Coordinates of C-alpha atoms and ligand atoms in Angstrom, one line a residue:
M9 CA 57.9 140.7 144.4
T10 CA 59.4 137.8 146.2
N11 CA 57.6 135.8 148.8
D12 CA 59.9 137.6 151.3
T13 CA 58.2 140.9 150.4
W14 CA 54.8 139.3 150.9
G15 CA 56.1 138.1 154.2
Q16 CA 56.9 141.7 155.2
V17 CA 53.6 142.9 153.9
R18 CA 51.8 140.3 156.0
E19 CA 53.7 141.5 159.1
E20 CA 52.4 145.0 158.4
L21 CA 48.9 143.8 157.8
I22 CA 48.7 142.2 161.2
K23 CA 49.0 145.7 162.6
R24 CA 46.4 147.1 160.2
V25 CA 43.6 144.6 160.4
G26 CA 44.2 143.1 163.9
K27 CA 45.3 139.7 164.9
N28 CA 41.9 138.0 164.6
N29 CA 41.2 139.2 161.2
Y30 CA 44.7 138.5 160.1
T31 CA 44.6 134.8 161.2
T32 CA 41.2 134.3 159.7
W33 CA 41.5 136.1 156.4
I34 CA 45.0 137.1 155.5
E35 CA 47.1 134.2 156.7
P36 CA 45.4 131.6 154.5
L37 CA 46.0 133.7 151.4
R38 CA 48.5 132.1 149.0
L39 CA 50.2 134.6 146.6
S40 CA 50.1 132.9 143.2
H41 CA 51.6 135.6 141.1
L42 CA 52.2 139.3 140.7
R43 CA 52.3 140.7 137.2
N44 CA 50.8 143.4 134.9
G45 CA 49.8 145.4 138.0
V46 CA 47.7 142.5 139.4
A47 CA 48.4 140.6 142.5
S48 CA 46.7 137.3 142.4
F49 CA 45.9 135.2 145.5
E50 CA 44.6 131.7 145.9
V51 CA 41.7 131.3 148.4
P52 CA 39.8 128.3 149.6
T53 CA 36.4 129.3 148.4
T54 CA 34.6 132.0 146.4
F55 CA 33.0 133.3 149.5
F56 CA 36.4 133.7 151.2
G57 CA 37.7 135.6 148.2
D58 CA 34.6 137.9 148.1
W59 CA 35.0 138.6 151.8
V60 CA 38.7 139.5 151.6
S61 CA 38.2 141.5 148.5
R62 CA 35.4 143.5 150.1
N63 CA 37.1 144.1 153.4
F64 CA 40.8 143.9 153.1
A65 CA 41.7 144.5 149.4
D66 CA 42.5 148.1 150.0
H67 CA 44.8 147.3 153.0
I68 CA 46.6 144.7 150.9
R69 CA 47.1 147.1 148.0
G70 CA 48.2 149.8 150.4
Q71 CA 50.9 147.7 152.0
L72 CA 52.1 146.3 148.7
A73 CA 52.7 149.8 147.6
V74 CA 54.5 150.7 150.8
A75 CA 56.7 147.6 150.2
G76 CA 57.6 148.9 146.8
S77 CA 55.3 146.6 144.7
P78 CA 52.3 148.8 143.9
V79 CA 49.5 147.0 142.0
E80 CA 46.3 148.3 140.5
R81 CA 44.2 145.4 141.5
V82 CA 44.2 142.4 143.7
E83 CA 42.3 139.3 142.6
F84 CA 41.3 136.1 144.3
T85 CA 40.9 132.8 142.6
V86 CA 39.7 129.6 144.2
G87 CA 42.6 127.3 144.5
A88 CA 41.8 123.9 143.2
A89 CA 44.5 122.4 145.4
A90 CA 43.2 124.1 148.5
E91 CA 39.7 122.9 147.9
R92 CA 40.5 119.4 147.1
S93 CA 42.7 119.0 150.1
A94 CA 40.0 120.6 152.3
A95 CA 37.6 117.9 151.2
T96 CA 39.9 114.9 151.3
K97 CA 42.4 115.6 154.0
P98 CA 40.2 115.0 157.1
A99 CA 39.8 111.4 156.1
A100 CA 43.4 110.9 157.0
R101 CA 43.4 113.1 160.1
P102 CA 44.6 111.7 163.4
A103 CA 41.8 110.3 165.5
A104 CA 42.6 112.6 168.3
K105 CA 41.5 115.6 166.3
A106 CA 38.0 114.3 165.8
G107 CA 37.6 114.3 169.5
R108 CA 38.9 117.7 170.0
A109 CA 35.9 119.5 168.6
R110 CA 33.5 117.3 170.6
V111 CA 31.4 118.9 173.2
N112 CA 30.1 117.1 176.2
G113 CA 26.5 118.1 176.5
T114 CA 27.0 121.8 177.1
D115 CA 27.3 124.8 175.0
E116 CA 30.3 126.6 176.5
V117 CA 32.9 124.8 174.4
S118 CA 31.4 125.1 171.0
G119 CA 28.4 127.4 171.2
A120 CA 28.0 130.9 172.4
Q121 CA 28.0 131.8 176.1
L122 CA 24.5 131.8 177.5
E123 CA 23.2 134.7 179.3
Q124 CA 22.2 133.6 182.8
R125 CA 19.3 135.9 183.2
F126 CA 17.6 134.9 179.9
T127 CA 15.4 132.3 181.5
F128 CA 11.7 131.5 181.1
D129 CA 11.2 132.7 184.7
N130 CA 12.4 136.2 183.7
F131 CA 10.4 136.3 180.5
V132 CA 7.2 138.3 180.8
V133 CA 4.4 137.0 178.6
G134 CA 1.9 139.2 177.0
K135 CA -0.3 139.2 173.9
P136 CA 2.5 140.2 171.5
N137 CA 4.7 137.3 172.4
E138 CA 2.5 134.6 173.8
L139 CA 2.7 132.3 170.8
A140 CA 6.4 132.5 170.5
H141 CA 6.7 131.8 174.2
A142 CA 4.4 128.8 174.0
A143 CA 6.3 127.4 171.1
A144 CA 9.6 127.9 172.9
R145 CA 8.3 126.2 176.0
R146 CA 7.2 123.3 173.9
V147 CA 10.7 122.9 172.4
A148 CA 12.2 123.2 175.9
E149 CA 10.3 120.2 177.1
G150 CA 12.6 118.1 174.9
G151 CA 9.8 115.8 173.9
P152 CA 9.2 114.4 170.4
V153 CA 9.8 116.9 167.7
T154 CA 6.5 118.2 166.4
F155 CA 7.5 121.2 164.3
N156 CA 10.8 121.7 162.7
P157 CA 12.3 124.2 162.6
L158 CA 10.8 126.6 165.0
F159 CA 11.3 129.9 163.3
L160 CA 11.1 133.0 165.6
Y161 CA 11.1 136.4 164.1
G162 CA 10.5 140.0 165.1
G163 CA 12.2 143.4 165.5
V164 CA 15.2 144.2 167.5
G165 CA 15.0 143.8 171.3
L166 CA 11.7 141.9 171.4
G167 CA 13.1 138.8 173.1
K168 CA 14.2 136.4 170.4
T169 CA 17.6 135.7 171.9
H170 CA 16.1 135.7 175.4
L171 CA 13.7 132.9 174.4
M172 CA 16.4 130.8 172.7
H173 CA 18.7 131.0 175.7
A174 CA 15.7 130.1 177.9
I175 CA 15.2 127.0 175.8
A176 CA 18.9 126.0 176.3
H177 CA 18.8 126.6 180.1
E178 CA 15.6 124.6 180.4
L179 CA 16.8 121.7 178.3
K180 CA 19.9 121.4 180.5
V181 CA 17.7 120.6 183.3
S182 CA 14.9 118.6 181.6
R183 CA 17.1 116.7 179.2
P184 CA 20.7 116.7 180.3
D185 CA 21.3 113.9 177.9
L186 CA 20.8 116.1 174.9
H187 CA 23.6 118.0 173.2
V188 CA 22.2 121.5 172.7
L189 CA 24.1 124.0 170.6
Y190 CA 23.3 127.6 170.5
L191 CA 25.1 130.1 168.3
S192 CA 24.6 133.2 166.2
A193 CA 24.6 132.8 162.4
E194 CA 27.7 134.9 162.4
Q195 CA 29.5 132.5 164.6
F196 CA 28.2 129.7 162.4
M197 CA 29.9 131.4 159.5
Y198 CA 33.0 132.2 161.4
R199 CA 33.5 128.6 162.4
F200 CA 32.7 127.4 158.9
V201 CA 35.4 129.6 157.5
Q202 CA 37.8 128.7 160.2
A203 CA 37.2 125.0 159.4
L204 CA 37.9 125.7 155.7
R205 CA 41.1 127.4 156.6
D206 CA 42.3 124.8 159.0
R207 CA 41.2 122.0 156.5
Q208 CA 38.9 120.6 159.2
I209 CA 35.7 120.7 157.3
M210 CA 34.9 117.1 158.1
D211 CA 35.2 117.9 161.8
F212 CA 33.0 120.8 161.4
K213 CA 30.3 118.7 159.6
E214 CA 30.6 116.0 162.2
L215 CA 30.3 118.4 165.1
F216 CA 27.2 120.0 163.7
R217 CA 25.6 116.8 162.7
S218 CA 26.1 115.4 166.2
V219 CA 23.9 117.9 168.0
D220 CA 20.4 117.1 169.2
V221 CA 19.1 120.6 169.3
L222 CA 20.6 123.3 167.1
M223 CA 19.7 126.9 167.6
V224 CA 20.9 129.6 165.2
D225 CA 20.3 133.2 166.1
D226 CA 19.9 136.1 163.6
V227 CA 19.9 133.9 160.5
Q228 CA 19.3 136.9 158.2
F229 CA 23.1 137.4 158.6
I230 CA 23.9 134.6 156.2
A231 CA 21.8 136.0 153.4
G232 CA 24.0 136.6 150.4
K233 CA 26.8 134.6 151.8
D234 CA 26.8 131.7 149.4
S235 CA 29.1 129.1 150.8
T236 CA 27.8 129.6 154.3
Q237 CA 24.3 129.2 153.1
E238 CA 25.2 126.1 151.3
E239 CA 26.8 124.6 154.4
F240 CA 23.9 125.7 156.6
F241 CA 21.4 124.1 154.3
H242 CA 23.2 120.8 154.4
T243 CA 23.6 120.9 158.2
F244 CA 19.9 121.8 158.4
N245 CA 18.8 119.0 156.2
A246 CA 21.0 116.4 157.9
L247 CA 19.5 117.3 161.3
V248 CA 15.9 117.4 160.1
D249 CA 16.4 114.0 158.5
Q250 CA 17.5 112.7 161.9
N251 CA 14.5 114.3 163.5
K252 CA 16.6 116.7 165.6
Q253 CA 15.1 119.9 166.7
I254 CA 16.2 123.2 165.1
V255 CA 15.3 126.7 166.3
I256 CA 16.0 129.7 164.1
S257 CA 15.6 133.4 164.7
A258 CA 15.6 136.3 162.3
D259 CA 14.6 139.9 162.3
R260 CA 12.0 139.2 159.6
A261 CA 9.9 136.4 158.1
P262 CA 11.6 133.8 155.9
G263 CA 9.9 135.2 152.9
E264 CA 11.2 138.6 153.5
I265 CA 14.9 137.8 153.8
K266 CA 16.5 139.0 150.6
D267 CA 19.3 137.0 149.0
L268 CA 18.3 133.8 150.7
E269 CA 18.3 130.8 148.5
E270 CA 14.8 129.6 147.6
R271 CA 15.4 126.1 148.8
I272 CA 16.5 127.4 152.2
R273 CA 13.6 129.7 152.4
S274 CA 11.1 127.0 151.7
R275 CA 12.7 124.7 154.2
L276 CA 12.6 127.4 156.9
Q277 CA 8.9 127.8 156.2
C278 CA 8.2 124.1 156.7
G279 CA 8.1 124.2 160.4
L280 CA 6.3 126.6 162.8
V281 CA 6.9 130.3 161.9
V282 CA 6.0 132.6 164.8
D283 CA 6.1 136.3 165.0
L284 CA 7.1 138.4 168.1
H285 CA 4.9 141.5 167.7
P286 CA 6.0 144.9 168.9
T287 CA 5.3 145.3 172.6
D288 CA 2.1 146.8 173.8
Y289 CA 1.6 149.0 176.8
E290 CA 0.6 146.2 179.2
L291 CA 3.6 144.1 178.2
R292 CA 6.0 146.9 178.7
L293 CA 4.5 147.7 182.1
G294 CA 4.7 144.0 183.1
I295 CA 8.4 143.9 182.1
L296 CA 9.1 147.0 184.1
Q297 CA 7.4 145.6 187.1
S298 CA 9.3 142.4 186.9
K299 CA 12.6 144.3 186.6
L300 CA 11.6 146.5 189.5
E301 CA 11.6 143.5 191.9
H302 CA 15.1 142.8 190.9
Y303 CA 16.3 146.4 191.4
S304 CA 14.5 146.9 194.7
N305 CA 16.6 144.1 196.1
Q306 CA 19.7 145.5 194.7
Y307 CA 19.1 149.1 195.7
R308 CA 17.4 148.9 199.1
G309 CA 16.0 152.1 200.5
L310 CA 15.3 153.8 197.2
T311 CA 11.7 154.7 196.7
L312 CA 9.7 155.0 193.5
A313 CA 7.0 157.5 193.1
P314 CA 3.7 156.4 191.7
G315 CA 3.3 156.9 187.9
V316 CA 6.9 156.5 187.0
L317 CA 6.6 153.0 185.5
E318 CA 3.4 153.9 183.7
F319 CA 5.2 156.9 182.3
L320 CA 8.1 154.9 181.0
A321 CA 5.9 152.2 179.6
H322 CA 3.9 154.8 177.8
R323 CA 6.9 156.7 176.4
I324 CA 9.5 154.2 175.6
T325 CA 8.0 152.0 172.9
T326 CA 10.8 151.1 170.6
N327 CA 12.4 148.1 172.2
V328 CA 12.7 146.3 175.5
R329 CA 16.4 146.7 175.7
V330 CA 16.0 150.5 175.8
L331 CA 13.3 150.2 178.3
E332 CA 15.4 148.0 180.6
G333 CA 18.4 150.4 180.2
A334 CA 16.2 153.3 181.2
L335 CA 15.2 151.7 184.4
M336 CA 18.7 150.6 185.2
R337 CA 20.0 154.1 184.7
L338 CA 17.3 155.6 186.9
F339 CA 18.2 153.3 189.8
A340 CA 21.9 153.9 189.4
F341 CA 21.4 157.7 189.2
A342 CA 19.0 157.8 192.1
S343 CA 21.2 155.9 194.4
L344 CA 24.1 158.1 193.5
V345 CA 22.4 161.3 194.3
G346 CA 20.2 159.8 197.1
R347 CA 16.9 161.0 195.7
E348 CA 13.5 159.5 195.2
I349 CA 12.7 158.2 191.7
N350 CA 10.0 160.5 190.5
L351 CA 9.0 162.1 187.3
D352 CA 11.4 165.0 187.8
L353 CA 14.3 162.7 188.1
V354 CA 13.1 160.8 185.1
Q355 CA 13.1 163.9 183.0
E356 CA 16.6 164.8 184.2
C357 CA 18.1 161.5 183.9
L358 CA 16.5 160.1 180.7
S359 CA 16.1 163.2 178.6
D360 CA 18.2 161.7 175.8
I361 CA 16.1 158.5 175.6
L362 CA 12.8 160.4 175.9
R363 CA 13.9 162.7 173.2
S364 CA 14.9 160.0 170.8
S365 CA 11.8 158.0 171.4
E366 CA 9.9 161.2 170.5
K367 CA 11.6 161.3 167.1
R368 CA 8.8 161.2 164.6
L369 CA 8.8 159.1 161.6
T370 CA 9.1 161.3 158.5
I371 CA 7.2 161.0 155.3
E372 CA 10.5 160.9 153.5
E373 CA 11.5 157.8 155.5
I374 CA 8.3 156.2 154.6
Q375 CA 8.7 156.9 150.9
R376 CA 12.2 155.6 151.0
K377 CA 11.3 152.3 152.6
V378 CA 8.3 151.8 150.3
A379 CA 10.4 152.6 147.2
E380 CA 13.0 150.1 148.4
H381 CA 10.4 147.4 149.1
Y382 CA 8.8 147.7 145.6
N383 CA 12.0 148.3 143.8
V384 CA 11.0 151.7 142.4
R385 CA 12.9 154.9 142.4
L386 CA 12.5 157.3 145.3
S387 CA 11.9 160.1 142.7
D388 CA 8.9 158.2 141.3
M389 CA 7.2 158.5 144.7
I390 CA 7.0 162.2 144.1
G391 CA 7.0 162.2 140.3
P392 CA 4.0 162.2 137.9
K393 CA 4.1 158.7 136.5
R394 CA 0.8 156.9 136.4
L395 CA 1.9 153.4 135.6
R396 CA 0.3 151.0 138.1
T397 CA 3.6 149.5 139.1
I398 CA 4.6 153.0 140.4
A399 CA 1.2 154.5 141.3
R400 CA 0.4 151.6 143.7
P401 CA 3.5 151.8 145.8
R402 CA 3.0 155.6 145.9
Q403 CA -0.5 155.1 147.2
V404 CA 0.9 152.6 149.8
A405 CA 3.3 155.3 150.9
M406 CA 0.4 157.8 151.1
Y407 CA -1.6 155.4 153.2
L408 CA 1.3 154.8 155.6
S409 CA 2.1 158.5 155.9
K410 CA -1.4 159.1 157.0
Q411 CA -1.4 156.2 159.4
M412 CA 2.0 156.6 160.9
T413 CA 2.6 160.3 161.1
S414 CA 0.5 163.2 162.4
R415 CA 0.6 165.1 159.1
S416 CA -2.5 166.5 157.6
L417 CA -3.6 165.5 154.1
P418 CA -2.5 168.8 152.5
E419 CA 0.9 168.4 154.2
I420 CA 1.2 164.9 152.9
G421 CA 0.2 166.2 149.4
R422 CA 3.0 168.7 149.5
R423 CA 5.5 166.0 150.2
F424 CA 4.2 163.9 147.4
G425 CA 5.3 166.4 144.7
G426 CA 2.6 169.0 145.5
R427 CA -0.4 166.8 145.0
D428 CA -3.8 167.9 146.0
H429 CA -5.2 166.6 149.3
T430 CA -8.1 164.9 147.4
T431 CA -5.5 162.9 145.5
I432 CA -4.0 161.8 148.7
M433 CA -7.4 160.9 150.1
H434 CA -8.2 158.9 147.0
G435 CA -4.9 157.0 147.3
I436 CA -5.5 156.1 150.9
R437 CA -9.0 154.9 150.2
K438 CA -7.8 152.8 147.3
I439 CA -5.3 151.0 149.5
E440 CA -7.9 150.5 152.3
E441 CA -10.3 149.0 149.8
L442 CA -7.7 146.8 148.1
M443 CA -6.3 145.5 151.4
T444 CA -9.6 143.8 152.2
G445 CA -9.5 141.6 149.1
D446 CA -5.7 141.4 148.4
G447 CA -3.8 139.4 151.0
Q448 CA -0.5 140.1 149.4
L449 CA -1.0 143.8 149.6
A450 CA -2.2 143.6 153.2
D451 CA 0.9 141.6 154.0
D452 CA 3.1 144.1 152.3
V453 CA 1.6 147.0 154.3
Q454 CA 2.0 145.0 157.5
L455 CA 5.6 144.3 156.8
L456 CA 6.4 147.9 155.9
K457 CA 4.8 149.1 159.0
R458 CA 6.9 146.8 161.1
L459 CA 10.0 147.8 159.3
L460 CA 9.2 151.5 159.8
Q461 CA 8.4 151.0 163.5
S462 CA 11.6 149.2 164.3
Ligands
LIG526 P1 16.3 140.2 170.3 O1 17.1 139.0 170.3 O2 14.9 140.0 169.8 O3 16.9 141.4 169.6 P2 16.7 140.1 173.1 O4 16.2 138.7 173.4 O5 18.1 140.3 173.1 O6 16.1 140.7 171.8 O7 16.0 141.1 174.2 C1 16.5 142.3 174.5 C2 16.4 142.6 176.0 O8 15.0 142.7 176.4 C3 16.9 141.5 176.8 O9 17.6 142.0 177.9 C4 15.7 140.7 177.3 O10 15.9 140.1 178.5 C5 14.7 141.7 177.3 N1 13.3 141.2 177.0 C6 12.7 141.2 175.8 N2 11.5 140.7 175.9 C7 11.3 140.4 177.2 C8 10.2 139.9 177.9 N3 9.0 139.5 177.3 N4 10.3 139.8 179.3 C9 11.4 140.1 179.9 N5 12.5 140.6 179.3 C10 12.4 140.8 177.9
LIG527 MG1 19.0 138.8 169.4

């Protein structure tokens, strides 16, 4: 195949993978050779190669075949030339370029767009989130850095992103002199890769090291992505060394994020780690009431029957986003049909949400999560093995089945390979007993519960 053919193949790939993917991932590929059924490409980093291999290799092979150069395999090797020039070239870059990536005190240019309604004023505080809220408030004062990083974690829709945006909004007012940068871990990676591709890694480093407050959302995303983790780690250290504030969020505690480098994990744990707990009834009701004020202004003339908010707070327990969506839909629907919002309307309009929130956790799901957590086979959950490394997770699953479902002991026994209900009872007792003395086990059970609830 000539480079012309590769040119044609690339044209075709734009259509297949989309312009954005193409510019980010395909365009930077350098075809180094094509022989013995292997097409070999040069890539800037191992990570880059892994990503392309995982996501686009089939497209590339497909299009090569169409162009009359079928191959069995595509491989990616890190191009020494590419890497070296990525590292040294920026030293010689024109001065203007350095300024281009600069940001003047706001987030719009380089960070993610902030959601206007994610302010502290709009954040309802309750028992489950009071610590996280207090810590976020502290950071938003922009005073001396007392804990670094602030690590916020919790399940989906519990307010992590809301709190981070609130910090950014508040800092704009209290400390307009500070350069605050908020972005998701995914955007961090995307920019990093883009900088590699454009040979602007020095600009990238400079930009990130020049911020005063860095907030990275959903950091679990970079787990397993080696070069991004590496860069993140360096950025992180550089900022901590300069005593700049960092705020991180994730869907689980640092210790629970798999494939995260140990040194990153331990650095993340150095600051203040706070947990947003699942919402309780009072908090959900509070959130609904605060939203209600907003909607009553928007939809004047609509009335709300007593008991509706309580019903929703009671029934929709999964996440705040769903709760908000439910209320929004109710108002929109009621204004459309010109009816009062009462429990009948709720049933009519929200049947799908109510049904899905009714969906019960199954014993099978519990077994699967527990097996995954302890790295044992799902079949061992049901099987006869008595080894402690298997029996203990099995007992944890029994305990959680009793706690989190409404199944009776004999029913649980049946789902654990036809065990007798006394065996189940014994397993549950064992776990209860162990948890009082064994912090690790108690933590495991807590974590599993949270994972199963989300
Ligand atoms: P996460 O980032 O934890 O997944 P978000 O911050 O995106 O969750 O929150 C999901 C939605 O729920 C947002 O619309 C947010 O405004 C709302 N929300 C979550 N917690 C609260 C709260 N305590 N008070 C008011 N709104 C909240
Ligand atoms: Mg979020």
